[in-house]
PDB file of C-alpha atoms and ligand atoms in Angstrom:
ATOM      1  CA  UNK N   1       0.000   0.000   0.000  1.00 70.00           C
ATOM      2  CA  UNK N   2       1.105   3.144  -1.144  1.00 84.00           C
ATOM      3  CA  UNK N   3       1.140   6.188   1.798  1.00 92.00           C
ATOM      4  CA  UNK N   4       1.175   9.436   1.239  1.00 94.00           C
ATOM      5  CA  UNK N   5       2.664  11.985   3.327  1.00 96.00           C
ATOM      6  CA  UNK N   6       3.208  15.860   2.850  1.00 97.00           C
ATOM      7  CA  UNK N   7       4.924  18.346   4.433  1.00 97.00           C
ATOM      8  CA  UNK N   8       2.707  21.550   4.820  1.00 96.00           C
ATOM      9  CA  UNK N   9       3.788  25.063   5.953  1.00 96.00           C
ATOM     10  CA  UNK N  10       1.095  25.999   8.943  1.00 96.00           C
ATOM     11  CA  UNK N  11       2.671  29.824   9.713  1.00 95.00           C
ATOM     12  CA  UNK N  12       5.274  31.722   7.926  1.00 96.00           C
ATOM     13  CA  UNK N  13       8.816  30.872   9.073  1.00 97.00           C
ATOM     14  CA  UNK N  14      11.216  33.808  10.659  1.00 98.00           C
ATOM     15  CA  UNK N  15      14.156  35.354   8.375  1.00 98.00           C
ATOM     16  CA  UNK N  16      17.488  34.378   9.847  1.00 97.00           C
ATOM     17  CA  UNK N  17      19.017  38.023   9.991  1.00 95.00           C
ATOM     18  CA  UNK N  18      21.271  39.488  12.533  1.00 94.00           C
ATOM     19  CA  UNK N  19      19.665  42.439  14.303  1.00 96.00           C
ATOM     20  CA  UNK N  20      21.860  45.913  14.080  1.00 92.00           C
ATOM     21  CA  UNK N  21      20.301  47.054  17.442  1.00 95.00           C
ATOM     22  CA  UNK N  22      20.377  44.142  19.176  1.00 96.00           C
ATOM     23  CA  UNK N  23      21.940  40.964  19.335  1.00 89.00           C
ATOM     24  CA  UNK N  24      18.859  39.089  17.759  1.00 95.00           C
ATOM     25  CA  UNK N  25      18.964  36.865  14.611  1.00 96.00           C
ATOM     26  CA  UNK N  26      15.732  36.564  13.767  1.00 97.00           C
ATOM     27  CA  UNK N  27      12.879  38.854  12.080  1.00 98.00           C
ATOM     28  CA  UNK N  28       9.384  38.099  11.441  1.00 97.00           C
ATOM     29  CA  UNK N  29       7.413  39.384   8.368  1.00 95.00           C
ATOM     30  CA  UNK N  30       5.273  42.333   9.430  1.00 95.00           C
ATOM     31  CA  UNK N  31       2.622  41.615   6.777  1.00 95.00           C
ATOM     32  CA  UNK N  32       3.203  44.661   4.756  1.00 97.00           C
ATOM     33  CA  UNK N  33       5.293  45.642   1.739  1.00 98.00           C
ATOM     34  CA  UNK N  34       6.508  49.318   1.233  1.00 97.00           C
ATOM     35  CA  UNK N  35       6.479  50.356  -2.424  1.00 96.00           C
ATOM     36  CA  UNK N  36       8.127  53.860  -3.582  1.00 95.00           C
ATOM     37  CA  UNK N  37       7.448  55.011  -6.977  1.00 91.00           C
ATOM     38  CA  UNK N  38      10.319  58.124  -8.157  1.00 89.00           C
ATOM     39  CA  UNK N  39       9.506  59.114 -11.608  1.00 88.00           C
ATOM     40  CA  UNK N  40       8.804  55.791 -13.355  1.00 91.00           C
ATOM     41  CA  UNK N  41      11.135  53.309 -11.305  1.00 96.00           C
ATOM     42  CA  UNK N  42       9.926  51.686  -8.807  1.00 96.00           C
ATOM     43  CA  UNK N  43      11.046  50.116  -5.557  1.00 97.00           C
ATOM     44  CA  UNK N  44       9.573  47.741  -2.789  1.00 98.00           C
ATOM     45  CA  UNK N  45      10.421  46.050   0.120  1.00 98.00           C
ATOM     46  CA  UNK N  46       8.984  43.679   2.242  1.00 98.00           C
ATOM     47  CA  UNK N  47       9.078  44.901   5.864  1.00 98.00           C
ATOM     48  CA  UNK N  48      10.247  42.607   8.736  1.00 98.00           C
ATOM     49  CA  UNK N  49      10.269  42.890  12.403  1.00 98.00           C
ATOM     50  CA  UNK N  50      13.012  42.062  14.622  1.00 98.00           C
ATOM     51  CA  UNK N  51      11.879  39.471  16.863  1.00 96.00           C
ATOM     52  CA  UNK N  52      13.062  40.750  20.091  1.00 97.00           C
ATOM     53  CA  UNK N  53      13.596  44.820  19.651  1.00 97.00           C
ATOM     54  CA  UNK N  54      10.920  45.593  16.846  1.00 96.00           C
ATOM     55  CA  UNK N  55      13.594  46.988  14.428  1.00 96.00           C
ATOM     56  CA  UNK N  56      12.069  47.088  10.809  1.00 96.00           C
ATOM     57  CA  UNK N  57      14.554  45.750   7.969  1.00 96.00           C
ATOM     58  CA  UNK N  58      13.826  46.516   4.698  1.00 97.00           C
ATOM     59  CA  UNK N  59      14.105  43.595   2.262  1.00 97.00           C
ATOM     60  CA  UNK N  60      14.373  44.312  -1.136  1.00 98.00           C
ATOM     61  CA  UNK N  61      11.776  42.898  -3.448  1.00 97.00           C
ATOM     62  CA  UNK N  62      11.925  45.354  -6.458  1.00 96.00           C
ATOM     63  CA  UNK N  63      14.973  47.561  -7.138  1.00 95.00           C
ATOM     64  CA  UNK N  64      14.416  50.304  -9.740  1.00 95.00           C
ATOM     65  CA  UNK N  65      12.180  48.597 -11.704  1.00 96.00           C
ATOM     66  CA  UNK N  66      10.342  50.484 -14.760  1.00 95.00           C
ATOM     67  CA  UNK N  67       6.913  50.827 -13.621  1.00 92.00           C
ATOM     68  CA  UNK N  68       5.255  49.859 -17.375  1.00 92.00           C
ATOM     69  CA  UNK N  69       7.773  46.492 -17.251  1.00 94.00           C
ATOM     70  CA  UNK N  70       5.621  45.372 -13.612  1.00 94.00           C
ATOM     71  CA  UNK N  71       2.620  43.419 -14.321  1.00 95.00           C
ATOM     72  CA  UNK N  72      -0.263  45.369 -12.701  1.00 94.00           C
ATOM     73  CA  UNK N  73      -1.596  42.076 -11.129  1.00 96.00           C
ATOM     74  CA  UNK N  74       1.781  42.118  -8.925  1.00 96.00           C
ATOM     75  CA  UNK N  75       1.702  45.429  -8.608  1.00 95.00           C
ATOM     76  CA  UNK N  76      -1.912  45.105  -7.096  1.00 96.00           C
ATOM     77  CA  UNK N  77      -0.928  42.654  -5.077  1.00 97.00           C
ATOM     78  CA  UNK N  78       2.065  44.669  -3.274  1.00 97.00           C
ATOM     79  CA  UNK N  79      -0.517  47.331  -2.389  1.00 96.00           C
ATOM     80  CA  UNK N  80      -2.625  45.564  -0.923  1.00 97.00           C
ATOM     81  CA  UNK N  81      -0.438  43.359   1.433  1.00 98.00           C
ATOM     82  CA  UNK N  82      -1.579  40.197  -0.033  1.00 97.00           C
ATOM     83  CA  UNK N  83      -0.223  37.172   2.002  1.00 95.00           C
ATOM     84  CA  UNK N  84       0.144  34.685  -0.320  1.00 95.00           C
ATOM     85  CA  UNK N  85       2.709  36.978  -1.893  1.00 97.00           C
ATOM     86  CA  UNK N  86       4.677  37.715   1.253  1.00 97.00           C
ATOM     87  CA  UNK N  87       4.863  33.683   1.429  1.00 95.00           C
ATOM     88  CA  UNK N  88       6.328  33.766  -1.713  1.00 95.00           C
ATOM     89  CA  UNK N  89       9.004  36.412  -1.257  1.00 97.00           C
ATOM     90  CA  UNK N  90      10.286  35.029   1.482  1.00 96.00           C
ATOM     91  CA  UNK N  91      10.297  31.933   0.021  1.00 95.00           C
ATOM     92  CA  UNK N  92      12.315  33.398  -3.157  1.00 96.00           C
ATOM     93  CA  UNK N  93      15.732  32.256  -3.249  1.00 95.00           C
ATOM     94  CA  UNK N  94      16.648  35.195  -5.775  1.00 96.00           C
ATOM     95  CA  UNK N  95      15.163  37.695  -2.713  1.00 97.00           C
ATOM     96  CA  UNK N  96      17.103  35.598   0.234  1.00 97.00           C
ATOM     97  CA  UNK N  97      20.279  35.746  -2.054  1.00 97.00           C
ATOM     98  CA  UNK N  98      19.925  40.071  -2.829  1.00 97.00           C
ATOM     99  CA  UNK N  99      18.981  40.613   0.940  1.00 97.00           C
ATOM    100  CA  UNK N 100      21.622  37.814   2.663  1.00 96.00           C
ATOM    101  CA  UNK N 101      18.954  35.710   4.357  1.00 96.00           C
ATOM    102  CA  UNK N 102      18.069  32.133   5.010  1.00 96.00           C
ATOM    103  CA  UNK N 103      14.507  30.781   7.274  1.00 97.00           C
ATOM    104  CA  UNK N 104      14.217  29.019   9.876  1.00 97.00           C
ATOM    105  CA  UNK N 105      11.114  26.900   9.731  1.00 97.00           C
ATOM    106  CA  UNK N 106      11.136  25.750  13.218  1.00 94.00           C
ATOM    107  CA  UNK N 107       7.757  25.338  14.630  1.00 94.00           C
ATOM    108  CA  UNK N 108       6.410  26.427  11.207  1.00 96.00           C
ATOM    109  CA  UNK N 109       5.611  23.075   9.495  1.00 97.00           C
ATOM    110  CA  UNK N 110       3.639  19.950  10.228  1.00 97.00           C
ATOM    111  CA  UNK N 111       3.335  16.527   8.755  1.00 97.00           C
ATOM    112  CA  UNK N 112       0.218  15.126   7.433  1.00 96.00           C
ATOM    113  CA  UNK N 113      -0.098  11.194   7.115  1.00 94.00           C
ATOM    114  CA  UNK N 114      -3.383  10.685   6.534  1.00 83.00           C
ATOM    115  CA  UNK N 115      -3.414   8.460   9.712  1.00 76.00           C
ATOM    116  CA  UNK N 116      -1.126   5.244  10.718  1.00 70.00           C
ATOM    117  CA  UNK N 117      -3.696   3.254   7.932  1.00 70.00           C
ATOM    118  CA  UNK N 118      -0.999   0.893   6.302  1.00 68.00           C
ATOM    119  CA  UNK N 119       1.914   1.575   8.375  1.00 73.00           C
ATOM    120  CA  UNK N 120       1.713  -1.586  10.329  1.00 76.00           C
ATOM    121  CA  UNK N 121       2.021  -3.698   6.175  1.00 81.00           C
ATOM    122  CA  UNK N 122       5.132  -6.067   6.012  1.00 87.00           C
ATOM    123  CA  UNK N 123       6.727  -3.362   3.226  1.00 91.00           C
ATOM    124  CA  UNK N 124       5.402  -0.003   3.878  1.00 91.00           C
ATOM    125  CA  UNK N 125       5.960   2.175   0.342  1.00 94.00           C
ATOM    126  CA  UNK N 126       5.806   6.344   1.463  1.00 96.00           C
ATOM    127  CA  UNK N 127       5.807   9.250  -0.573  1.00 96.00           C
ATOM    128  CA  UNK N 128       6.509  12.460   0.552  1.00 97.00           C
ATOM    129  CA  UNK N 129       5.483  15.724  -1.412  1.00 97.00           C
ATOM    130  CA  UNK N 130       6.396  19.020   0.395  1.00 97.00           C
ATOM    131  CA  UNK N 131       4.555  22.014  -0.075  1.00 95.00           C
ATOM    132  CA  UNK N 132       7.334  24.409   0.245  1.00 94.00           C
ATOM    133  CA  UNK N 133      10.857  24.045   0.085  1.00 93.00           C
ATOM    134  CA  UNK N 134      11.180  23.583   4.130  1.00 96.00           C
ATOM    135  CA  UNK N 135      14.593  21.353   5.476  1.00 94.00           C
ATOM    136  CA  UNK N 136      13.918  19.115   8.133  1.00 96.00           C
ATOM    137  CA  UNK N 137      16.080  15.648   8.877  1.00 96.00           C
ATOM    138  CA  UNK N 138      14.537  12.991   6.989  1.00 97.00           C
ATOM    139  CA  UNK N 139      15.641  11.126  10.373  1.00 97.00           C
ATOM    140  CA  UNK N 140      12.855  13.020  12.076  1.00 95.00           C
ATOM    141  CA  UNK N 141      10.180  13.002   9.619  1.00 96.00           C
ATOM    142  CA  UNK N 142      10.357   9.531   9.353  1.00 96.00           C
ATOM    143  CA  UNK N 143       9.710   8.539  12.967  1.00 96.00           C
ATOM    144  CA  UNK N 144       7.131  11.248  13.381  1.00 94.00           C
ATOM    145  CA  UNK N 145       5.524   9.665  10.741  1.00 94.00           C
ATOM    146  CA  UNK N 146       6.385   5.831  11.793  1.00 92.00           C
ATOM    147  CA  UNK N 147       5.451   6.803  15.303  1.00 92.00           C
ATOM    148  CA  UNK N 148       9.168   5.242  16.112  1.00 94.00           C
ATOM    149  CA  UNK N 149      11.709   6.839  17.606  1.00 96.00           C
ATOM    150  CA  UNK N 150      15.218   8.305  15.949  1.00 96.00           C
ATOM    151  CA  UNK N 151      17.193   5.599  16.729  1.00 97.00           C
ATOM    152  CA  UNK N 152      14.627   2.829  15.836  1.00 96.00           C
ATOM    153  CA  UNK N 153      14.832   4.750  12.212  1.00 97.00           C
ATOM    154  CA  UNK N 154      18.755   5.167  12.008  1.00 97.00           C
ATOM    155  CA  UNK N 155      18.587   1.152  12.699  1.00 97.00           C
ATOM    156  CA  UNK N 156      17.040   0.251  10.376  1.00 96.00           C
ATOM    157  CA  UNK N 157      18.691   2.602   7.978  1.00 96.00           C
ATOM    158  CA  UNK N 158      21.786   0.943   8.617  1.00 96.00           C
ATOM    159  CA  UNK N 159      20.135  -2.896   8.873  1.00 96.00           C
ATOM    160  CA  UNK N 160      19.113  -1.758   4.819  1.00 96.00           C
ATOM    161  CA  UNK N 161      15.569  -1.903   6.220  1.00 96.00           C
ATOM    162  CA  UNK N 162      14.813   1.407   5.347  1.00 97.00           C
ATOM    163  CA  UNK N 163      15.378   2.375   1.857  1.00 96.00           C
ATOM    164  CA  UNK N 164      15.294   5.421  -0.599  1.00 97.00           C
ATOM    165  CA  UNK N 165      16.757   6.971  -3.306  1.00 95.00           C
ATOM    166  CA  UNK N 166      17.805   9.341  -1.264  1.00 95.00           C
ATOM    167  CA  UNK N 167      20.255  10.112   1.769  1.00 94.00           C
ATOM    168  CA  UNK N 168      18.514  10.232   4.464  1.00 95.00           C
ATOM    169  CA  UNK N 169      21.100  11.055   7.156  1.00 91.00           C
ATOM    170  CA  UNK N 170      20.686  14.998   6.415  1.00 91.00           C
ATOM    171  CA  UNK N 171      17.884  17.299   5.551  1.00 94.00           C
ATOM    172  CA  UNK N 172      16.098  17.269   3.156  1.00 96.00           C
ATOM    173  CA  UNK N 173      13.598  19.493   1.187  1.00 94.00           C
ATOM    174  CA  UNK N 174      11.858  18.275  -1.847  1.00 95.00           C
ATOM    175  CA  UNK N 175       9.848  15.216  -2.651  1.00 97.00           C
ATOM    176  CA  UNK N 176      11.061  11.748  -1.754  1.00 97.00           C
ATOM    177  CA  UNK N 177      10.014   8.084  -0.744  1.00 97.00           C
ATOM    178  CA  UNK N 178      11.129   5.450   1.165  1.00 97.00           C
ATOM    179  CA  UNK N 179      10.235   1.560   1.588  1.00 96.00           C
ATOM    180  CA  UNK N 180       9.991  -0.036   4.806  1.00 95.00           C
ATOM    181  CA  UNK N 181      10.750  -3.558   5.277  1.00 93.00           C
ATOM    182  CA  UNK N 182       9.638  -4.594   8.798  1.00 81.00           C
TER     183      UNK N 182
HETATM  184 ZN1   ZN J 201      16.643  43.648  17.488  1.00 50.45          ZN
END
């Protein structure tokens, strides 16, 4: 029987960023983007909060763009604050490279497994699809999953009970299966 799993962002995850004005290194998204028009370039940032002092950094999201080259749809969608966007951005690796950040997804995910149905089978087949690019040890996710516990998992990784096309010792964030041979 074929499981399915997926990892599923349930909050936006904090910016890794080191604070200027304190000794913080994390922000949180504040929810709104600032967008300055000077003739007909445009700029826009989204605005983040430090998470202990407040501070706002500015992370760029727009640099100087021509104003006729931006299709009005985004454009809309930067005025208005729109969420799903501000999930995106962050999400952005062109807009984590320009503005030097990475997230930390910590507390920000969860794993649905549509319920242990299947996981007690001899060979237990899992896919995982995740919703966003979030890294978390496949170590973990699997005996979350499994309801085992880490080192159940990493034995039977090495006992070649536990098999995927993949390296599961590290993180990982895209798709993947496994095959469990109890
Ligand atoms: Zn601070």
């Amino acid at each position: 029987m074929l499981n399915n799993w997926a990892v599923v962002p349930t909050c936006l995850p904090l910016v890794r960023r080191r604070c200027h004005a304190c000794e913080s290194e994390r922000f949180r998204a504040s929810g709104k983007f600032r967008v300055n028009a000077h003739h007909k370039l445009l700029d826009a940032w989204l605005l983040a909060l430090c998470s202990v002092c407040e501070e706002t950094a500015k992370l760029t999201v727009l640099e100087r763009i021509n104003v006729q080259s931006i299709r009005p749809e985004l454009l809309d969608r930067l005025h208005n604050n729109d969420p799903g966007l501000i999930a995106q951005v962050l999400q952005d690796p062109a807009v984590q490279r320009r503005n030097r950040f990475s997230l930390d997804w910590e507390g920000a995910w969860r794993l649905d497994t549509g319920g242990p149905d299947g996981l007690d089978d001899e060979v237990v087949d899992v896919s995982v699809r995740f919703a966003a690019r979030i890294p978390v040890r496949a170590v973990r996710l699997i005996a979350d999953g499994c309801g085992l516990s880490r080192g159940e998992v990493e034995r039977l990784i090495v006992e070649g009970r536990l098999v995927s096309g993949v390296r599961l010792g590290g993180r990982i964030s895209g798709d993947f299966a496994f095959t469990l041979k109890r």
